[in-house]
PDB file of N, CA and C in Angstrom:
ATOM      1  N   MET S   1      41.108 -40.794-112.852  1.00 75.00           N
ATOM      2  CA  MET S   1      40.592 -42.225-112.022  1.00 75.00           C
ATOM      3  C   MET S   1      41.062 -41.482-110.648  1.00 75.00           C
ATOM      4  N   SER S   2      39.892 -42.061-109.653  1.00 92.00           N
ATOM      5  CA  SER S   2      39.585 -41.053-108.791  1.00 92.00           C
ATOM      6  C   SER S   2      40.404 -41.246-107.622  1.00 92.00           C
ATOM      7  N   ALA S   3      41.059 -39.944-106.369  1.00 96.00           N
ATOM      8  CA  ALA S   3      42.048 -40.335-105.277  1.00 96.00           C
ATOM      9  C   ALA S   3      41.828 -41.590-104.242  1.00 96.00           C
ATOM     10  N   ILE S   4      42.720 -41.609-103.846  1.00 98.00           N
ATOM     11  CA  ILE S   4      42.072 -42.900-102.774  1.00 98.00           C
ATOM     12  C   ILE S   4      41.579 -42.235-101.361  1.00 98.00           C
ATOM     13  N   ARG S   5      41.118 -42.499-100.798  1.00 98.00           N
ATOM     14  CA  ARG S   5      40.870 -41.709 -99.472  1.00 98.00           C
ATOM     15  C   ARG S   5      40.791 -42.087 -98.756  1.00 98.00           C
ATOM     16  N   VAL S   6      41.759 -41.670 -97.534  1.00 99.00           N
ATOM     17  CA  VAL S   6      42.580 -42.197 -96.951  1.00 99.00           C
ATOM     18  C   VAL S   6      42.560 -41.445 -95.483  1.00 99.00           C
ATOM     19  N   LEU S   7      41.933 -42.262 -93.993  1.00 99.00           N
ATOM     20  CA  LEU S   7      41.878 -41.546 -92.731  1.00 99.00           C
ATOM     21  C   LEU S   7      43.180 -42.134 -92.377  1.00 99.00           C
ATOM     22  N   VAL S   8      43.300 -41.622 -90.949  1.00 99.00           N
ATOM     23  CA  VAL S   8      45.149 -41.546 -90.643  1.00 99.00           C
ATOM     24  C   VAL S   8      44.616 -41.769 -89.139  1.00 99.00           C
ATOM     25  N   VAL S   9      44.961 -43.360 -88.480  1.00 98.00           N
ATOM     26  CA  VAL S   9      44.461 -43.910 -87.563  1.00 98.00           C
ATOM     27  C   VAL S   9      45.425 -43.270 -86.141  1.00 98.00           C
ATOM     28  N   ASP S  10      46.093 -42.606 -85.096  1.00 97.00           N
ATOM     29  CA  ASP S  10      46.843 -42.771 -84.181  1.00 97.00           C
ATOM     30  C   ASP S  10      47.235 -41.769 -83.133  1.00 97.00           C
ATOM     31  N   ASP S  11      47.456 -42.458 -81.843  1.00 96.00           N
ATOM     32  CA  ASP S  11      47.041 -41.779 -80.928  1.00 96.00           C
ATOM     33  C   ASP S  11      48.434 -40.494 -80.713  1.00 96.00           C
ATOM     34  N   HIS S  12      49.381 -40.836 -81.077  1.00 96.00           N
ATOM     35  CA  HIS S  12      50.713 -39.832 -80.887  1.00 96.00           C
ATOM     36  C   HIS S  12      50.282 -38.702 -82.137  1.00 96.00           C
ATOM     37  N   THR S  13      50.061 -37.235 -82.290  1.00 97.00           N
ATOM     38  CA  THR S  13      50.478 -36.312 -82.750  1.00 97.00           C
ATOM     39  C   THR S  13      50.978 -35.499 -84.046  1.00 97.00           C
ATOM     40  N   LEU S  14      51.931 -36.390 -83.169  1.00 98.00           N
ATOM     41  CA  LEU S  14      53.130 -36.260 -84.312  1.00 98.00           C
ATOM     42  C   LEU S  14      53.385 -36.773 -84.896  1.00 98.00           C
ATOM     43  N   PHE S  15      53.254 -38.298 -84.774  1.00 96.00           N
ATOM     44  CA  PHE S  15      53.724 -38.749 -86.160  1.00 96.00           C
ATOM     45  C   PHE S  15      52.172 -38.922 -86.831  1.00 96.00           C
ATOM     46  N   ARG S  16      51.532 -38.968 -86.494  1.00 97.00           N
ATOM     47  CA  ARG S  16      50.114 -38.814 -87.374  1.00 97.00           C
ATOM     48  C   ARG S  16      49.701 -37.819 -88.389  1.00 97.00           C
ATOM     49  N   GLU S  17      50.453 -36.555 -87.619  1.00 98.00           N
ATOM     50  CA  GLU S  17      50.677 -35.166 -88.578  1.00 98.00           C
ATOM     51  C   GLU S  17      51.790 -35.195 -89.988  1.00 98.00           C
ATOM     52  N   GLY S  18      52.437 -36.050 -88.394  1.00 98.00           N
ATOM     53  CA  GLY S  18      53.887 -36.374 -89.775  1.00 98.00           C
ATOM     54  C   GLY S  18      53.394 -37.555 -90.958  1.00 98.00           C
ATOM     55  N   LEU S  19      53.061 -38.294 -91.161  1.00 98.00           N
ATOM     56  CA  LEU S  19      52.036 -39.205 -92.261  1.00 98.00           C
ATOM     57  C   LEU S  19      51.542 -38.430 -92.744  1.00 98.00           C
ATOM     58  N   THR S  20      50.112 -37.836 -91.909  1.00 98.00           N
ATOM     59  CA  THR S  20      49.908 -37.433 -92.806  1.00 98.00           C
ATOM     60  C   THR S  20      50.083 -35.922 -94.181  1.00 98.00           C
ATOM     61  N   ALA S  21      51.614 -34.921 -94.048  1.00 98.00           N
ATOM     62  CA  ALA S  21      52.079 -34.449 -94.130  1.00 98.00           C
ATOM     63  C   ALA S  21      52.425 -35.221 -95.808  1.00 98.00           C
ATOM     64  N   ILE S  22      53.185 -36.515 -95.017  1.00 98.00           N
ATOM     65  CA  ILE S  22      54.077 -37.365 -96.853  1.00 98.00           C
ATOM     66  C   ILE S  22      52.449 -37.681 -96.886  1.00 98.00           C
ATOM     67  N   LEU S  23      51.413 -38.496 -97.032  1.00 98.00           N
ATOM     68  CA  LEU S  23      50.425 -38.588 -98.021  1.00 98.00           C
ATOM     69  C   LEU S  23      49.637 -37.823 -98.487  1.00 98.00           C
ATOM     70  N   THR S  24      49.636 -36.586 -97.702  1.00 97.00           N
ATOM     71  CA  THR S  24      49.142 -35.296 -99.121  1.00 97.00           C
ATOM     72  C   THR S  24      50.108 -35.269-100.363  1.00 97.00           C
ATOM     73  N   SER S  25      51.293 -35.498-100.168  1.00 97.00           N
ATOM     74  CA  SER S  25      52.356 -34.875-101.137  1.00 97.00           C
ATOM     75  C   SER S  25      51.952 -36.011-102.268  1.00 97.00           C
ATOM     76  N   VAL S  26      51.631 -37.359-102.183  1.00 97.00           N
ATOM     77  CA  VAL S  26      51.455 -37.990-102.708  1.00 97.00           C
ATOM     78  C   VAL S  26      50.145 -38.078-103.987  1.00 97.00           C
ATOM     79  N   PRO S  27      50.536 -38.589-105.799  1.00 96.00           N
ATOM     80  CA  PRO S  27      49.960 -38.047-106.081  1.00 96.00           C
ATOM     81  C   PRO S  27      48.668 -39.340-106.150  1.00 96.00           C
ATOM     82  N   ASP S  28      47.194 -38.823-106.293  1.00 97.00           N
ATOM     83  CA  ASP S  28      45.975 -40.252-106.624  1.00 97.00           C
ATOM     84  C   ASP S  28      45.545 -40.316-104.404  1.00 97.00           C
ATOM     85  N   VAL S  29      46.071 -39.237-103.535  1.00 98.00           N
ATOM     86  CA  VAL S  29      45.945 -39.865-102.823  1.00 98.00           C
ATOM     87  C   VAL S  29      44.981 -38.600-101.650  1.00 98.00           C
ATOM     88  N   GLN S  30      44.340 -39.046-100.968  1.00 98.00           N
ATOM     89  CA  GLN S  30      43.817 -37.598-100.423  1.00 98.00           C
ATOM     90  C   GLN S  30      43.017 -38.312 -99.028  1.00 98.00           C
ATOM     91  N   VAL S  31      43.398 -37.787 -98.110  1.00 99.00           N
ATOM     92  CA  VAL S  31      44.375 -37.601 -96.623  1.00 99.00           C
ATOM     93  C   VAL S  31      41.819 -37.140 -96.577  1.00 99.00           C
ATOM     94  N   VAL S  32      41.436 -37.853 -96.169  1.00 98.00           N
ATOM     95  CA  VAL S  32      39.969 -37.472 -95.538  1.00 98.00           C
ATOM     96  C   VAL S  32      39.916 -37.263 -94.122  1.00 98.00           C
ATOM     97  N   GLY S  33      41.025 -37.289 -93.109  1.00 98.00           N
ATOM     98  CA  GLY S  33      40.787 -37.208 -91.990  1.00 98.00           C
ATOM     99  C   GLY S  33      41.785 -37.552 -91.208  1.00 98.00           C
ATOM    100  N   GLU S  34      42.144 -37.596 -89.908  1.00 98.00           N
ATOM    101  CA  GLU S  34      42.803 -38.217 -88.749  1.00 98.00           C
ATOM    102  C   GLU S  34      41.837 -38.314 -87.534  1.00 98.00           C
ATOM    103  N   ALA S  35      42.752 -39.050 -86.656  1.00 98.00           N
ATOM    104  CA  ALA S  35      41.681 -39.438 -85.400  1.00 98.00           C
ATOM    105  C   ALA S  35      42.876 -39.776 -84.567  1.00 98.00           C
ATOM    106  N   GLY S  36      42.784 -39.660 -82.906  1.00 97.00           N
ATOM    107  CA  GLY S  36      43.486 -40.010 -81.704  1.00 97.00           C
ATOM    108  C   GLY S  36      43.394 -41.317 -81.622  1.00 97.00           C
ATOM    109  N   THR S  37      41.481 -41.490 -81.437  1.00 97.00           N
ATOM    110  CA  THR S  37      41.669 -42.672 -81.257  1.00 97.00           C
ATOM    111  C   THR S  37      40.451 -43.734 -81.291  1.00 97.00           C
ATOM    112  N   GLY S  38      40.365 -45.189 -81.072  1.00 96.00           N
ATOM    113  CA  GLY S  38      39.689 -45.912 -82.043  1.00 96.00           C
ATOM    114  C   GLY S  38      38.048 -45.320 -82.251  1.00 96.00           C
ATOM    115  N   ARG S  39      37.479 -44.419 -80.705  1.00 97.00           N
ATOM    116  CA  ARG S  39      36.322 -44.082 -80.704  1.00 97.00           C
ATOM    117  C   ARG S  39      36.322 -43.028 -82.257  1.00 97.00           C
ATOM    118  N   GLU S  40      36.820 -41.982 -81.663  1.00 97.00           N
ATOM    119  CA  GLU S  40      37.286 -40.844 -83.202  1.00 97.00           C
ATOM    120  C   GLU S  40      37.351 -42.076 -84.248  1.00 97.00           C
ATOM    121  N   ALA S  41      38.162 -43.108 -84.705  1.00 97.00           N
ATOM    122  CA  ALA S  41      37.772 -44.026 -85.756  1.00 97.00           C
ATOM    123  C   ALA S  41      37.113 -44.232 -87.104  1.00 97.00           C
ATOM    124  N   ILE S  42      36.080 -44.944 -85.115  1.00 98.00           N
ATOM    125  CA  ILE S  42      34.878 -45.274 -86.061  1.00 98.00           C
ATOM    126  C   ILE S  42      34.217 -44.206 -86.680  1.00 98.00           C
ATOM    127  N   ALA S  43      33.713 -43.040 -85.559  1.00 97.00           N
ATOM    128  CA  ALA S  43      33.044 -42.196 -86.224  1.00 97.00           C
ATOM    129  C   ALA S  43      33.357 -41.421 -87.058  1.00 97.00           C
ATOM    130  N   GLN S  44      34.454 -41.130 -87.563  1.00 97.00           N
ATOM    131  CA  GLN S  44      35.381 -40.461 -88.903  1.00 97.00           C
ATOM    132  C   GLN S  44      35.608 -41.747 -89.704  1.00 97.00           C
ATOM    133  N   ALA S  45      35.454 -42.802 -89.766  1.00 98.00           N
ATOM    134  CA  ALA S  45      35.076 -43.778 -90.724  1.00 98.00           C
ATOM    135  C   ALA S  45      33.661 -43.782 -91.120  1.00 98.00           C
ATOM    136  N   GLU S  46      32.814 -43.419 -90.236  1.00 97.00           N
ATOM    137  CA  GLU S  46      31.381 -43.578 -90.386  1.00 97.00           C
ATOM    138  C   GLU S  46      31.377 -42.185 -91.187  1.00 97.00           C
ATOM    139  N   ASP S  47      31.422 -41.184 -90.782  1.00 97.00           N
ATOM    140  CA  ASP S  47      31.029 -40.167 -91.614  1.00 97.00           C
ATOM    141  C   ASP S  47      31.909 -39.858 -92.901  1.00 97.00           C
ATOM    142  N   LEU S  48      33.149 -40.138 -93.045  1.00 97.00           N
ATOM    143  CA  LEU S  48      34.062 -39.959 -93.908  1.00 97.00           C
ATOM    144  C   LEU S  48      34.180 -40.892 -95.094  1.00 97.00           C
ATOM    145  N   ALA S  49      33.855 -42.314 -94.970  1.00 97.00           N
ATOM    146  CA  ALA S  49      33.707 -43.015 -95.995  1.00 97.00           C
ATOM    147  C   ALA S  49      34.956 -43.224 -96.768  1.00 97.00           C
ATOM    148  N   PRO S  50      36.099 -43.639 -95.755  1.00 98.00           N
ATOM    149  CA  PRO S  50      36.719 -43.299 -96.475  1.00 98.00           C
ATOM    150  C   PRO S  50      37.531 -44.663 -97.265  1.00 98.00           C
ATOM    151  N   ASP S  51      38.614 -44.660 -98.688  1.00 98.00           N
ATOM    152  CA  ASP S  51      39.160 -46.841 -98.713  1.00 98.00           C
ATOM    153  C   ASP S  51      39.120 -46.455 -98.557  1.00 98.00           C
ATOM    154  N   VAL S  52      40.400 -46.626 -97.397  1.00 99.00           N
ATOM    155  CA  VAL S  52      41.935 -46.863 -96.554  1.00 99.00           C
ATOM    156  C   VAL S  52      41.357 -46.307 -95.338  1.00 99.00           C
ATOM    157  N   ILE S  53      41.781 -47.315 -94.356  1.00 99.00           N
ATOM    158  CA  ILE S  53      42.511 -46.616 -92.749  1.00 99.00           C
ATOM    159  C   ILE S  53      43.906 -47.107 -92.248  1.00 99.00           C
ATOM    160  N   LEU S  54      44.724 -46.374 -92.137  1.00 98.00           N
ATOM    161  CA  LEU S  54      45.835 -46.714 -91.180  1.00 98.00           C
ATOM    162  C   LEU S  54      45.024 -46.198 -90.487  1.00 98.00           C
ATOM    163  N   MET S  55      45.452 -47.078 -89.613  1.00 97.00           N
ATOM    164  CA  MET S  55      44.795 -47.502 -87.453  1.00 97.00           C
ATOM    165  C   MET S  55      46.357 -48.224 -87.161  1.00 97.00           C
ATOM    166  N   ASP S  56      46.740 -47.500 -86.335  1.00 96.00           N
ATOM    167  CA  ASP S  56      47.785 -48.296 -85.174  1.00 96.00           C
ATOM    168  C   ASP S  56      46.755 -48.244 -83.865  1.00 96.00           C
ATOM    169  N   ILE S  57      47.546 -49.942 -83.519  1.00 92.00           N
ATOM    170  CA  ILE S  57      47.093 -50.824 -83.007  1.00 92.00           C
ATOM    171  C   ILE S  57      47.076 -50.496 -80.878  1.00 92.00           C
ATOM    172  N   ASN S  58      48.576 -49.534 -80.585  1.00 90.00           N
ATOM    173  CA  ASN S  58      48.211 -49.560 -80.043  1.00 90.00           C
ATOM    174  C   ASN S  58      47.817 -48.249 -79.305  1.00 90.00           C
ATOM    175  N   MET S  59      46.250 -48.503 -78.918  1.00 92.00           N
ATOM    176  CA  MET S  59      46.015 -46.824 -78.615  1.00 92.00           C
ATOM    177  C   MET S  59      44.605 -46.475 -77.149  1.00 92.00           C
ATOM    178  N   PRO S  60      44.932 -45.361 -76.724  1.00 86.00           N
ATOM    179  CA  PRO S  60      44.086 -45.742 -75.223  1.00 86.00           C
ATOM    180  C   PRO S  60      42.179 -45.656 -75.790  1.00 86.00           C
ATOM    181  N   ASP S  61      41.722 -45.898 -75.389  1.00 89.00           N
ATOM    182  CA  ASP S  61      40.020 -45.257 -75.336  1.00 89.00           C
ATOM    183  C   ASP S  61      39.725 -47.327 -75.824  1.00 89.00           C
ATOM    184  N   LEU S  62      40.581 -46.843 -76.863  1.00 94.00           N
ATOM    185  CA  LEU S  62      39.777 -48.270 -77.953  1.00 94.00           C
ATOM    186  C   LEU S  62      40.984 -49.115 -78.624  1.00 94.00           C
ATOM    187  N   ASN S  63      41.169 -49.964 -78.837  1.00 93.00           N
ATOM    188  CA  ASN S  63      42.393 -49.950 -79.554  1.00 93.00           C
ATOM    189  C   ASN S  63      42.267 -50.185 -80.726  1.00 93.00           C
ATOM    190  N   GLY S  64      43.134 -50.624 -81.826  1.00 94.00           N
ATOM    191  CA  GLY S  64      42.521 -50.873 -82.845  1.00 94.00           C
ATOM    192  C   GLY S  64      42.916 -52.248 -83.830  1.00 94.00           C
ATOM    193  N   ILE S  65      42.712 -53.123 -83.090  1.00 92.00           N
ATOM    194  CA  ILE S  65      42.471 -53.939 -83.385  1.00 92.00           C
ATOM    195  C   ILE S  65      41.069 -53.786 -83.618  1.00 92.00           C
ATOM    196  N   GLU S  66      39.991 -53.075 -81.723  1.00 96.00           N
ATOM    197  CA  GLU S  66      38.353 -53.769 -81.812  1.00 96.00           C
ATOM    198  C   GLU S  66      37.803 -52.789 -82.621  1.00 96.00           C
ATOM    199  N   ALA S  67      39.228 -51.559 -82.931  1.00 97.00           N
ATOM    200  CA  ALA S  67      37.813 -50.740 -83.767  1.00 97.00           C
ATOM    201  C   ALA S  67      38.201 -50.569 -85.432  1.00 97.00           C
ATOM    202  N   THR S  68      38.707 -51.544 -86.039  1.00 97.00           N
ATOM    203  CA  THR S  68      39.041 -51.980 -86.964  1.00 97.00           C
ATOM    204  C   THR S  68      38.056 -53.318 -87.109  1.00 97.00           C
ATOM    205  N   GLN S  69      37.819 -53.869 -85.929  1.00 97.00           N
ATOM    206  CA  GLN S  69      36.402 -54.316 -86.002  1.00 97.00           C
ATOM    207  C   GLN S  69      34.721 -54.316 -86.481  1.00 97.00           C
ATOM    208  N   GLN S  70      34.934 -53.147 -85.260  1.00 97.00           N
ATOM    209  CA  GLN S  70      33.556 -51.806 -85.607  1.00 97.00           C
ATOM    210  C   GLN S  70      33.334 -51.632 -86.684  1.00 97.00           C
ATOM    211  N   VAL S  71      34.427 -51.034 -87.654  1.00 97.00           N
ATOM    212  CA  VAL S  71      34.391 -50.663 -88.785  1.00 97.00           C
ATOM    213  C   VAL S  71      34.786 -51.152 -89.530  1.00 97.00           C
ATOM    214  N   LEU S  72      34.371 -52.347 -89.591  1.00 97.00           N
ATOM    215  CA  LEU S  72      34.164 -53.800 -90.601  1.00 97.00           C
ATOM    216  C   LEU S  72      32.991 -53.905 -90.436  1.00 97.00           C
ATOM    217  N   ALA S  73      32.781 -54.091 -89.241  1.00 96.00           N
ATOM    218  CA  ALA S  73      31.226 -55.126 -89.459  1.00 96.00           C
ATOM    219  C   ALA S  73      30.892 -53.813 -90.091  1.00 96.00           C
ATOM    220  N   ALA S  74      30.822 -51.917 -90.696  1.00 94.00           N
ATOM    221  CA  ALA S  74      29.584 -51.299 -90.820  1.00 94.00           C
ATOM    222  C   ALA S  74      29.512 -51.531 -92.082  1.00 94.00           C
ATOM    223  N   ALA S  75      31.359 -51.374 -92.654  1.00 95.00           N
ATOM    224  CA  ALA S  75      32.006 -51.084 -93.732  1.00 95.00           C
ATOM    225  C   ALA S  75      33.188 -52.023 -93.905  1.00 95.00           C
ATOM    226  N   PRO S  76      32.553 -53.190 -94.202  1.00 95.00           N
ATOM    227  CA  PRO S  76      32.959 -54.731 -94.741  1.00 95.00           C
ATOM    228  C   PRO S  76      34.641 -54.681 -96.053  1.00 95.00           C
ATOM    229  N   ALA S  77      33.871 -53.265 -97.050  1.00 95.00           N
ATOM    230  CA  ALA S  77      34.632 -52.721 -97.671  1.00 95.00           C
ATOM    231  C   ALA S  77      36.244 -51.917 -97.546  1.00 95.00           C
ATOM    232  N   THR S  78      35.415 -51.404 -96.093  1.00 97.00           N
ATOM    233  CA  THR S  78      37.209 -50.133 -96.290  1.00 97.00           C
ATOM    234  C   THR S  78      38.479 -51.714 -96.181  1.00 97.00           C
ATOM    235  N   GLY S  79      39.439 -50.561 -96.728  1.00 98.00           N
ATOM    236  CA  GLY S  79      40.890 -51.450 -96.256  1.00 98.00           C
ATOM    237  C   GLY S  79      41.047 -50.680 -95.298  1.00 98.00           C
ATOM    238  N   ILE S  80      42.251 -51.761 -94.325  1.00 98.00           N
ATOM    239  CA  ILE S  80      42.888 -51.817 -93.330  1.00 98.00           C
ATOM    240  C   ILE S  80      43.962 -51.620 -93.264  1.00 98.00           C
ATOM    241  N   VAL S  81      44.393 -50.564 -92.580  1.00 96.00           N
ATOM    242  CA  VAL S  81      46.570 -51.070 -93.115  1.00 96.00           C
ATOM    243  C   VAL S  81      47.021 -50.673 -91.268  1.00 96.00           C
ATOM    244  N   MET S  82      47.729 -52.346 -91.046  1.00 93.00           N
ATOM    245  CA  MET S  82      47.449 -51.767 -89.218  1.00 93.00           C
ATOM    246  C   MET S  82      48.467 -51.355 -89.120  1.00 93.00           C
ATOM    247  N   LEU S  83      49.211 -49.952 -87.631  1.00 90.00           N
ATOM    248  CA  LEU S  83      49.996 -49.592 -88.044  1.00 90.00           C
ATOM    249  C   LEU S  83      50.374 -49.800 -86.129  1.00 90.00           C
ATOM    250  N   THR S  84      51.582 -50.296 -86.472  1.00 84.00           N
ATOM    251  CA  THR S  84      52.710 -50.600 -84.989  1.00 84.00           C
ATOM    252  C   THR S  84      53.987 -50.566 -84.545  1.00 84.00           C
ATOM    253  N   MET S  85      54.730 -50.227 -83.600  1.00 76.00           N
ATOM    254  CA  MET S  85      55.560 -49.921 -83.266  1.00 76.00           C
ATOM    255  C   MET S  85      55.582 -51.446 -82.622  1.00 76.00           C
ATOM    256  N   LEU S  86      55.331 -52.282 -82.368  1.00 66.00           N
ATOM    257  CA  LEU S  86      55.202 -53.305 -81.141  1.00 66.00           C
ATOM    258  C   LEU S  86      56.677 -54.823 -82.248  1.00 66.00           C
ATOM    259  N   GLU S  87      56.831 -54.757 -81.566  1.00 63.00           N
ATOM    260  CA  GLU S  87      57.931 -56.117 -81.859  1.00 63.00           C
ATOM    261  C   GLU S  87      57.909 -56.967 -81.727  1.00 63.00           C
ATOM    262  N   ASP S  88      57.444 -57.485 -80.739  1.00 66.00           N
ATOM    263  CA  ASP S  88      56.693 -58.702 -79.870  1.00 66.00           C
ATOM    264  C   ASP S  88      55.579 -59.749 -80.763  1.00 66.00           C
ATOM    265  N   ASN S  89      55.686 -60.785 -81.417  1.00 60.00           N
ATOM    266  CA  ASN S  89      54.271 -61.354 -82.045  1.00 60.00           C
ATOM    267  C   ASN S  89      53.341 -61.348 -80.955  1.00 60.00           C
ATOM    268  N   ASP S  90      53.955 -62.183 -79.606  1.00 61.00           N
ATOM    269  CA  ASP S  90      53.192 -62.619 -78.658  1.00 61.00           C
ATOM    270  C   ASP S  90      52.668 -60.721 -78.395  1.00 61.00           C
ATOM    271  N   SER S  91      51.950 -59.893 -77.781  1.00 55.00           N
ATOM    272  CA  SER S  91      52.211 -58.981 -78.267  1.00 55.00           C
ATOM    273  C   SER S  91      50.546 -58.409 -78.979  1.00 55.00           C
ATOM    274  N   LEU S  92      50.929 -58.790 -80.060  1.00 53.00           N
ATOM    275  CA  LEU S  92      50.076 -58.766 -81.376  1.00 53.00           C
ATOM    276  C   LEU S  92      49.131 -59.782 -81.280  1.00 53.00           C
ATOM    277  N   PHE S  93      49.296 -61.479 -80.725  1.00 49.00           N
ATOM    278  CA  PHE S  93      48.003 -62.148 -81.396  1.00 49.00           C
ATOM    279  C   PHE S  93      47.612 -62.330 -79.968  1.00 49.00           C
TER     280      PHE S  93
END
């Protein structure tokens, strides 16, 4: 079985690097890249073709929801897991 290729996207460097460090220790998971903005995520997704993207919602430049729409338009088979610290549903929907 080949490794699940993961792209980690979050504007908080410490969180992003910590999540990457944890995922790197998981068998059958390969972190193929990291991005700190929505625009970087789109470019990385295009270049790296990850199986799954862990995408923060609230980011500067282009938020995770808008970035996800663009990624899925170009690569609809990409799995997306949204990350957020927001607790209020009104902020999410």
